[in-house]
mmCIF file of C-alpha atoms and ligand atoms in Angstrom:
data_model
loop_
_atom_site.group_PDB
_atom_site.id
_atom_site.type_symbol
_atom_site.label_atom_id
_atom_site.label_comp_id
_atom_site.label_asym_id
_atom_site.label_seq_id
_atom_site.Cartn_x
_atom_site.Cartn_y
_atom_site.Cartn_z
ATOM 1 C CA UNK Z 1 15.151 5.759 -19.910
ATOM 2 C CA UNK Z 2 15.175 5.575 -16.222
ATOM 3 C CA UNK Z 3 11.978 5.382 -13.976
ATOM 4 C CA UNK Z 4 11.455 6.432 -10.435
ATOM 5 C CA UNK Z 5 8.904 5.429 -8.370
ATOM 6 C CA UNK Z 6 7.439 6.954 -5.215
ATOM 7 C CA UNK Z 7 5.216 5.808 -2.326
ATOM 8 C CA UNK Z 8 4.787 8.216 0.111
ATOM 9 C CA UNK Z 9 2.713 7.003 2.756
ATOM 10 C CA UNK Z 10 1.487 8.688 6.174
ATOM 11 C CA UNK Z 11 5.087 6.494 7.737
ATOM 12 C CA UNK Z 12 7.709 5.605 5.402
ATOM 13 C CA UNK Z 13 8.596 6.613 1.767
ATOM 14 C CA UNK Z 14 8.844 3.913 -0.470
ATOM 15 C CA UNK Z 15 10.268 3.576 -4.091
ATOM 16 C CA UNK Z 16 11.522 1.277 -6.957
ATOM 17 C CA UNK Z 17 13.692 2.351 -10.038
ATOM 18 C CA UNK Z 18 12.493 0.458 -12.809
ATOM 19 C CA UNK Z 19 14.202 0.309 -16.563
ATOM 20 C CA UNK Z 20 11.700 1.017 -19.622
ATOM 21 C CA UNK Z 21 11.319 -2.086 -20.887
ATOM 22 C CA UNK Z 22 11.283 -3.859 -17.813
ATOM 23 C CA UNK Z 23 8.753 -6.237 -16.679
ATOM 24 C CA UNK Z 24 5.881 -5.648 -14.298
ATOM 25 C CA UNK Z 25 7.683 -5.025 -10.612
ATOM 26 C CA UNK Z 26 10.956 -6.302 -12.158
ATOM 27 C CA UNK Z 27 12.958 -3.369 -9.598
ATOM 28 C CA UNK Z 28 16.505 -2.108 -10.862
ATOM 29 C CA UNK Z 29 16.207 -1.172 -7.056
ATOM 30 C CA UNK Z 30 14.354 -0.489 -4.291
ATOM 31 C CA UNK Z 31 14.091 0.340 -0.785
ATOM 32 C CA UNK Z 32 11.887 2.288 1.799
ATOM 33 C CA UNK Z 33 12.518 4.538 5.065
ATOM 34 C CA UNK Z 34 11.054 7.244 7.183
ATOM 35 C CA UNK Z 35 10.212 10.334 5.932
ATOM 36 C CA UNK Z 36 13.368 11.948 7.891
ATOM 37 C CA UNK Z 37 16.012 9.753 5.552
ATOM 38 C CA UNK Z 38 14.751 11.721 2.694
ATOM 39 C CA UNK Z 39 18.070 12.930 2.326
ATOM 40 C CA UNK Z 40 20.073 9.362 1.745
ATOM 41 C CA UNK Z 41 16.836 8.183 -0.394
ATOM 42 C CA UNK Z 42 17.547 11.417 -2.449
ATOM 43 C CA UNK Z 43 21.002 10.293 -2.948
ATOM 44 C CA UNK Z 44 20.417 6.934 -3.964
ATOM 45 C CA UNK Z 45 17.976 8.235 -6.571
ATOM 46 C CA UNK Z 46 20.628 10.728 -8.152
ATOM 47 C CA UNK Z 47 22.927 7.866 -8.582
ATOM 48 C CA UNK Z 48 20.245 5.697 -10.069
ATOM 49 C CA UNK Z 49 20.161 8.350 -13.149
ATOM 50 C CA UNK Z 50 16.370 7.938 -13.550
ATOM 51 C CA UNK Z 51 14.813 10.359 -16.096
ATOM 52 C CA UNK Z 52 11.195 10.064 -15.105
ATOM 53 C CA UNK Z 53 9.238 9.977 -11.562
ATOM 54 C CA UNK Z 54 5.823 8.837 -10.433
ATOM 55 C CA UNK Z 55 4.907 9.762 -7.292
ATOM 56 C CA UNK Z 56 2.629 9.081 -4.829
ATOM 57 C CA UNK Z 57 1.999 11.334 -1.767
ATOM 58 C CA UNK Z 58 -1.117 10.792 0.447
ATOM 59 C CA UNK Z 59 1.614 12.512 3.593
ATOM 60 C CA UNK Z 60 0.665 16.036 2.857
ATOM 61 C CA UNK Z 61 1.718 18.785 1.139
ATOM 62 C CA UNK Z 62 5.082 19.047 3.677
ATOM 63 C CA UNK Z 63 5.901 16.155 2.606
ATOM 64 C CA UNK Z 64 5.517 16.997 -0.867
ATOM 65 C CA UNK Z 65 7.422 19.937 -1.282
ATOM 66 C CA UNK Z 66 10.447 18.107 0.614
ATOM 67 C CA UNK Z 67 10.391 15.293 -1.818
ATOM 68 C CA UNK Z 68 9.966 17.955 -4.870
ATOM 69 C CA UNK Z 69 12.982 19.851 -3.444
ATOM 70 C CA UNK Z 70 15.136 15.991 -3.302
ATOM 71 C CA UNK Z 71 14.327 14.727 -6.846
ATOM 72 C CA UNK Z 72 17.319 15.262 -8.967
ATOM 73 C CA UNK Z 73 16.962 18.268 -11.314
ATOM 74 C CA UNK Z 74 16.044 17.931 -14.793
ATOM 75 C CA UNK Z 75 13.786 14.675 -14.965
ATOM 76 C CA UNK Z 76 9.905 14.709 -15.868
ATOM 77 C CA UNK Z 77 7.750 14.418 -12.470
ATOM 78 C CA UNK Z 78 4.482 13.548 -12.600
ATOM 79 C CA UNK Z 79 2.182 13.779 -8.948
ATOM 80 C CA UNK Z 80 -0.202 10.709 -9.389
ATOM 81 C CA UNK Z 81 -3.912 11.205 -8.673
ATOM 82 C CA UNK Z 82 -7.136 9.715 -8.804
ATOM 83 C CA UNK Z 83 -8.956 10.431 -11.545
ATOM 84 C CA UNK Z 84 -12.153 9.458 -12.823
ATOM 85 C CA UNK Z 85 -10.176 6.760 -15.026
ATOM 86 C CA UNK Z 86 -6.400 5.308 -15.208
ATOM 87 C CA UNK Z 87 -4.788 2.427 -17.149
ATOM 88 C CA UNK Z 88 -8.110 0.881 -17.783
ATOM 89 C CA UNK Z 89 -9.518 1.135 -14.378
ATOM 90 C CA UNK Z 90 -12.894 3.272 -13.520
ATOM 91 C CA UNK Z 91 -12.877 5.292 -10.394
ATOM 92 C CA UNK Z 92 -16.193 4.588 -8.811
ATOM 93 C CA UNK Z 93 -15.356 7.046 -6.180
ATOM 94 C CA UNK Z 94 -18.718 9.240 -6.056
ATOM 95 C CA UNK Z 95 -15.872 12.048 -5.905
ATOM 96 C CA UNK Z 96 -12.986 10.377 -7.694
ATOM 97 C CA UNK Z 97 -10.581 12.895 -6.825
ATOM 98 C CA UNK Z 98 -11.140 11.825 -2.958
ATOM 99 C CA UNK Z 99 -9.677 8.573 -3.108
ATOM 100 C CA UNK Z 100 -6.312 8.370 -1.869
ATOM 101 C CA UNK Z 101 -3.791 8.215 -4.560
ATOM 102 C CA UNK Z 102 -1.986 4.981 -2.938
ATOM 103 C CA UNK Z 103 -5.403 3.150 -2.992
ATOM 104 C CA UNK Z 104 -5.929 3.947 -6.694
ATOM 105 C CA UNK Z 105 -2.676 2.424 -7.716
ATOM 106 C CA UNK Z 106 -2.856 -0.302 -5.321
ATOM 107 C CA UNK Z 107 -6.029 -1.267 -7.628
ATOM 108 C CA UNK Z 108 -4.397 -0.744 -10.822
ATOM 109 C CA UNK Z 109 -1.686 -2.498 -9.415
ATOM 110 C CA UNK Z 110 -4.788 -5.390 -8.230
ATOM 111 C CA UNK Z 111 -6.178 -5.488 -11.882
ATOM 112 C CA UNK Z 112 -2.359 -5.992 -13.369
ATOM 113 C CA UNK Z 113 -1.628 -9.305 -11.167
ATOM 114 C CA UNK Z 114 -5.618 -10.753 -10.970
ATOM 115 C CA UNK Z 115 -6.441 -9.376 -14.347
ATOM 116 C CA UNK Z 116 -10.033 -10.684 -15.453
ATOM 117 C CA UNK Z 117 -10.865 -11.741 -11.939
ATOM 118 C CA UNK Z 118 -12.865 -10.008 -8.963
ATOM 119 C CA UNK Z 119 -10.428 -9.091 -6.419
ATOM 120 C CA UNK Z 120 -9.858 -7.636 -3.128
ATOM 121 C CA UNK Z 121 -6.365 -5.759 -2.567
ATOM 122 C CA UNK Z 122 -5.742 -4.586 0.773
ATOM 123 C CA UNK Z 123 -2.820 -2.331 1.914
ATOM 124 C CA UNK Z 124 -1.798 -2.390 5.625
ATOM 125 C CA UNK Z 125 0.597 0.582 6.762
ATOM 126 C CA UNK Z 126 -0.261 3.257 8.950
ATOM 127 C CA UNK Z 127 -3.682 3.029 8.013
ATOM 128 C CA UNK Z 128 -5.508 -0.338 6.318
ATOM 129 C CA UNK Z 129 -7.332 0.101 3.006
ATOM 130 C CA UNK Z 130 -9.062 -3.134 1.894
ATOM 131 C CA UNK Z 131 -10.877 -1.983 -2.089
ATOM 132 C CA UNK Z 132 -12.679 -3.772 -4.235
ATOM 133 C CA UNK Z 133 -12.207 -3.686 -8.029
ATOM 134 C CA UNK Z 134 -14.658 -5.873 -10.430
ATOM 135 C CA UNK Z 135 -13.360 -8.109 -13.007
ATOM 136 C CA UNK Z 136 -14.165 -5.692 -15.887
ATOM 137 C CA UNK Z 137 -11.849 -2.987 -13.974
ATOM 138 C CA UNK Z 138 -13.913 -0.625 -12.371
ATOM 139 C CA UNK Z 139 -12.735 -0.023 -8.364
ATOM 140 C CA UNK Z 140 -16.319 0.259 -6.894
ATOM 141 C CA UNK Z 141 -14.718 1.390 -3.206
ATOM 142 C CA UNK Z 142 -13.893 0.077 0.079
ATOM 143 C CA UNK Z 143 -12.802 0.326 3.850
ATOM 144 C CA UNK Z 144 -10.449 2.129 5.675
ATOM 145 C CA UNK Z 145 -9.214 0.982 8.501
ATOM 146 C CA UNK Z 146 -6.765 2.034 11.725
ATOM 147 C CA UNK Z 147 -3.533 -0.198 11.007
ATOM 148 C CA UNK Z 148 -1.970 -2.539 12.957
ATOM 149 C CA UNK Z 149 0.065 0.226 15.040
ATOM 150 C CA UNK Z 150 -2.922 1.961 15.342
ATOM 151 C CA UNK Z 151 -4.999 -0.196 16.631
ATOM 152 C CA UNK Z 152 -2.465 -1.714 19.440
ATOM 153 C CA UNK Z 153 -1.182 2.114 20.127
ATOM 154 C CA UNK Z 154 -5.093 2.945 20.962
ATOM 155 C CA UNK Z 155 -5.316 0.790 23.687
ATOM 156 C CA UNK Z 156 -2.656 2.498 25.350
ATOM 157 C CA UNK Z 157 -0.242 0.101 25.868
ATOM 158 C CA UNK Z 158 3.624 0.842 26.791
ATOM 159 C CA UNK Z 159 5.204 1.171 23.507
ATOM 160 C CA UNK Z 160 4.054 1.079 19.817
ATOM 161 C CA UNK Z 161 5.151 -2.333 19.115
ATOM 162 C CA UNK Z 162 3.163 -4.617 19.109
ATOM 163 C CA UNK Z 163 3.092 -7.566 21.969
ATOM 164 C CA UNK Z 164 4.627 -10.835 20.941
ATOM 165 C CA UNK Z 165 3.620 -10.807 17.400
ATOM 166 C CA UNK Z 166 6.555 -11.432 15.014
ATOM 167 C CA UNK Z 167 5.859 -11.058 11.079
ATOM 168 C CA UNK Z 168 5.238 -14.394 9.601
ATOM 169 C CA UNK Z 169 4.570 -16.209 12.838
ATOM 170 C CA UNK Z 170 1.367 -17.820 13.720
ATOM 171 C CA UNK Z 171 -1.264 -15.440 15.660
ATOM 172 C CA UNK Z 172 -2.353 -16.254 19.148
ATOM 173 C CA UNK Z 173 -5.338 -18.514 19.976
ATOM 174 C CA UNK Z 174 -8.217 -15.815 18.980
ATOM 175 C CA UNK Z 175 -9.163 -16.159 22.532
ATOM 176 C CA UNK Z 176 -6.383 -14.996 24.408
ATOM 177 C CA UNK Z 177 -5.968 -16.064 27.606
ATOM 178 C CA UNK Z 178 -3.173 -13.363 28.821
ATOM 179 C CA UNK Z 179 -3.808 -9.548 28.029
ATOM 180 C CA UNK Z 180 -1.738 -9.815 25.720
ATOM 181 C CA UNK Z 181 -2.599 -12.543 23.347
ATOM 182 C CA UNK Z 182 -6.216 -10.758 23.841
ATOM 183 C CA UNK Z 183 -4.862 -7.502 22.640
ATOM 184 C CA UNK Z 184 -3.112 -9.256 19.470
ATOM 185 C CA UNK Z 185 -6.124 -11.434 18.907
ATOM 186 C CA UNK Z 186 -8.498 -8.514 19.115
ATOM 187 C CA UNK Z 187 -6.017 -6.202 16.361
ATOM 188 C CA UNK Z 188 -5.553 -9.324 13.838
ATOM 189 C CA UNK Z 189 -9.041 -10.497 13.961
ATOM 190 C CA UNK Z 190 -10.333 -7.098 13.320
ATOM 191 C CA UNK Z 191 -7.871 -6.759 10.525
ATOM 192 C CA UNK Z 192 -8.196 -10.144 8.913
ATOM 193 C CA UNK Z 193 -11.958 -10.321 9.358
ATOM 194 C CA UNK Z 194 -12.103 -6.964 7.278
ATOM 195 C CA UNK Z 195 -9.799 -8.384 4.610
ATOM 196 C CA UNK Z 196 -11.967 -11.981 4.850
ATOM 197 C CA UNK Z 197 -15.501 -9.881 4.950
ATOM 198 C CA UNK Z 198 -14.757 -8.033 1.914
ATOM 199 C CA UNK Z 199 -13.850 -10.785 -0.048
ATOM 200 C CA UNK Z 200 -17.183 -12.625 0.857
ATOM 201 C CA UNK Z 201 -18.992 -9.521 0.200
ATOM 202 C CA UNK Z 202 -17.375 -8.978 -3.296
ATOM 203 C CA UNK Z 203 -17.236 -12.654 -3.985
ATOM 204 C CA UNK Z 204 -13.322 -12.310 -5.031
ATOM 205 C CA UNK Z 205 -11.819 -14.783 -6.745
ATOM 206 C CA UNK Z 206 -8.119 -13.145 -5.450
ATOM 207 C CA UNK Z 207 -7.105 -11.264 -2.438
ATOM 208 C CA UNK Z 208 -4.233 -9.504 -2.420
ATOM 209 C CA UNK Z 209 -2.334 -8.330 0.810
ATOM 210 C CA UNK Z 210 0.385 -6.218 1.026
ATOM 211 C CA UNK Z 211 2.155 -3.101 3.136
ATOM 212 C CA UNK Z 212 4.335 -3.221 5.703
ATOM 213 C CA UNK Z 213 2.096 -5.070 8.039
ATOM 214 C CA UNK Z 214 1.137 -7.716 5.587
ATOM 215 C CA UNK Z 215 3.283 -10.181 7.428
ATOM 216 C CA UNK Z 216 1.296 -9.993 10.516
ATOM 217 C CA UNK Z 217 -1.682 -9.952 9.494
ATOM 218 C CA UNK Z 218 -1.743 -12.223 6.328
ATOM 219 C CA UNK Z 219 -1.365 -15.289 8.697
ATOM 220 C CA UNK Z 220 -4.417 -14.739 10.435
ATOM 221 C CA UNK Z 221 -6.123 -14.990 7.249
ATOM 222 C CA UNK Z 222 -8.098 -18.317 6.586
ATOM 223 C CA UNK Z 223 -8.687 -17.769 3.396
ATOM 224 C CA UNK Z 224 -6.283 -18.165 0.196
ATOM 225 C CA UNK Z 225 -4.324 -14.762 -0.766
ATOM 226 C CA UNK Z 226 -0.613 -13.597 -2.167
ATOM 227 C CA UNK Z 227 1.476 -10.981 -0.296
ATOM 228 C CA UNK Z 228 2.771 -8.638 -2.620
ATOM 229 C CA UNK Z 229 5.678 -6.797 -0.877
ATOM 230 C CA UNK Z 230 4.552 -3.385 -2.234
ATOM 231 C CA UNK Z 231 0.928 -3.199 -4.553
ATOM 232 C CA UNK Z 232 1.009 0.697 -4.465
ATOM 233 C CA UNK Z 233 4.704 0.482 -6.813
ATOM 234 C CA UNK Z 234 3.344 -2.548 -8.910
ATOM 235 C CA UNK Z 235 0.335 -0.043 -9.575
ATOM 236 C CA UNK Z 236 2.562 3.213 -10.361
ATOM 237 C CA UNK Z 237 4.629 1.114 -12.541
ATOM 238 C CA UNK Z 238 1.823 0.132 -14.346
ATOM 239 C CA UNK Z 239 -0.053 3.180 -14.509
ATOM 240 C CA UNK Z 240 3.307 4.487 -15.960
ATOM 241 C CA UNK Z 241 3.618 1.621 -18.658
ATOM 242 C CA UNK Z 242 0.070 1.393 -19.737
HETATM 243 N N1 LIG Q 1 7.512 -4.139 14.156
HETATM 244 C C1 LIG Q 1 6.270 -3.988 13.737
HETATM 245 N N2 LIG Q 1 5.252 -4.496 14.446
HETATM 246 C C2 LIG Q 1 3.999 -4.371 14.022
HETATM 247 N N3 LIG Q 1 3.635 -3.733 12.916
HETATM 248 C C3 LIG Q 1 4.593 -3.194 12.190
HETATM 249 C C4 LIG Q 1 5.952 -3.299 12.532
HETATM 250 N N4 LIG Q 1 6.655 -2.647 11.587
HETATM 251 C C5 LIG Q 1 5.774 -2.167 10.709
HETATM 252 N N5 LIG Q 1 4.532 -2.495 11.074
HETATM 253 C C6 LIG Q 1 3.294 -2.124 10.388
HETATM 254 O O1 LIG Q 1 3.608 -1.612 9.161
HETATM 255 C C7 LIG Q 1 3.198 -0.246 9.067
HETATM 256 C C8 LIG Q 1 4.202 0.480 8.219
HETATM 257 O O2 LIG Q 1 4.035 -0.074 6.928
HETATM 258 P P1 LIG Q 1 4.431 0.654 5.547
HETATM 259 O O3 LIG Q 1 5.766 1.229 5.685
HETATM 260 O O4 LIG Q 1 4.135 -0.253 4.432
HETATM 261 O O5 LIG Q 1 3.339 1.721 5.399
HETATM 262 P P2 LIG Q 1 3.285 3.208 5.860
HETATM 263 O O6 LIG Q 1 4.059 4.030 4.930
HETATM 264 O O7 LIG Q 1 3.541 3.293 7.297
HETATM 265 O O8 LIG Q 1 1.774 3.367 5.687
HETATM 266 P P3 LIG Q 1 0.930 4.080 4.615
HETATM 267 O O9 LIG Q 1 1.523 3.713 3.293
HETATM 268 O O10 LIG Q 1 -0.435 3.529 4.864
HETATM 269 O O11 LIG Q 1 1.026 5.498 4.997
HETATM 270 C C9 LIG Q 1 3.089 0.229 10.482
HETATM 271 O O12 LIG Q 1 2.186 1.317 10.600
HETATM 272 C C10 LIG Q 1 2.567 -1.032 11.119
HETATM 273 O O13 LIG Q 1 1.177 -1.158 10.937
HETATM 274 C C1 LIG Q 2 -6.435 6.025 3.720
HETATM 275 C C2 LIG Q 2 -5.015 6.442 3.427
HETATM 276 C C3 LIG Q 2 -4.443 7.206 4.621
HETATM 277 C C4 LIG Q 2 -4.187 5.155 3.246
HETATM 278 O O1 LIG Q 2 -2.855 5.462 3.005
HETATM 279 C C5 LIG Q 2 -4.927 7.292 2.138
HETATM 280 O O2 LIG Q 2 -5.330 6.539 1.047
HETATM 281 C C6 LIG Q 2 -5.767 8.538 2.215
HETATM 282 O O3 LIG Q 2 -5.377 9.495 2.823
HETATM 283 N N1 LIG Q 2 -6.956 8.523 1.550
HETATM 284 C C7 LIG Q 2 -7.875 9.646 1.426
HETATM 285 C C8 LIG Q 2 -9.262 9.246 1.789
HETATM 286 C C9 LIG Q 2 -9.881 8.173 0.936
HETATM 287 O O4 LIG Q 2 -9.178 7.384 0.285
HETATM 288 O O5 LIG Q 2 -11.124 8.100 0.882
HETATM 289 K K1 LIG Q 3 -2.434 1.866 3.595
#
């Protein structure tokens, strides 16, 4: 048996195919693109010859239907949500069925790498999420932020990349002296200071970072973490396994 599974965020799709007795985030394959190269993801799926999907989707119900219309026919699909409970993890959303579906596996995918331990997971795509689930599994909630783009797109600057930042590198002084080592400073600091206040808040004993702007942001960070490429798979996979 074949797995499938499906990120859908508010940018890019994401997804992993996954054998069934394969280890936690152990990938077969994986890859991740806009929502417009549906199409060549679909492709790469059929010739995967997965049997099972878990998706997913906090992009809207366009979104959905396109990627319902691209799985290959025939194989189980199951739309993940947040429920009140999941692979041993309580929802303490006051309405579980309002927390976004990527957040709720990003915490089961939390509990699965920092099992028995207090610990922050924070996702940074379009948006940031930065949650907080308890050592005896129970997500008690957390922030939502404007991501990286976001942030440096609200300021109205020329384009939406952001200035002189490159993924890995070291972030300016945090007080710029140019515009735009102010601008980067200001959109890291507000970023890592969520990720570093929550973990002081929640006392964490592990802090997980990942999305596609974890490798800007996670160097700002001045406290000890792991980048995890993608938490909201790890979570699927073992939502899917559990
Ligand atoms: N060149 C770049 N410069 C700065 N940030 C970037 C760059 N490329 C990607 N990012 C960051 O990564 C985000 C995309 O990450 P990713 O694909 O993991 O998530 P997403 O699908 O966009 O978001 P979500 O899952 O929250 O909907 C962008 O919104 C941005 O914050
Ligand atoms: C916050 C995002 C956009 C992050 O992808 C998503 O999880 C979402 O749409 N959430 C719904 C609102 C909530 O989680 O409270
Ligand atoms: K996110």
């Amino acid at each position: 048996m074949k797995l499938l599974l499906i990120d859908a965020g508010n940018t890019r799709i994401k997804w992993a195919v996954v054998g069934s007795d394969a280890a936690l985030g152990a990938w077969e394959a994986a890859d991740g693109a806009p929502h417009a190269q549906l199409d060549a993801m679909a492709a790469s799926w059929r010739a995967a010859g997965v049997t099972r999907v878990l998706v997913s989707n906090v992009a809207g119900p366009e979104v959905r239907a396109r990627i319902a219309a691209a799985l290959p026919d025939g194989i189980e699909v199951e739309w993940f949500a947040s429920t009140p409970e999941r692979a041993g993890l309580q929802n303490g959303y006051l309405n579980p069925g309002q927390l976004g579906c990527d957040r709720f596996a990003a915490a089961i995918g939390a509990r699965a790498l920092a099992p028995g331990e207090d610990v922050i997971v924070a996702t940074c795509g379009t948006a940031t999420t930065v949650d907080a689930v308890t050592k005896d599994g129970r997500f008690i909630g957390g922030m939502i932020l404007p991501g990286l783009v976001l942030m440096a797109t609200s300021l109205a600057r020329n384009t939406a990349q952001l200035p002189q930042v490159q993924p890995g590198s070291a972030p300016p002084p945090v007080f710029g002296d140019n515009t735009d080592d102010a601008i980067v400073s200001g959109i890291l600091s507000a970023q890592a200071g969520a990720i570093e206040r929550a973990c002081s808040e929640h006392g964490a004993r592990a802090c997980i970072v990942s999305g596609g702007a974890a490798p800007y942001i996670a160097p700002a960070l001045k406290l000890p973490h792991r980048v995890v490429d993608n938490i909201v798979l790890v979570g699927l996979h073992a939502a899917a396994i559990a």
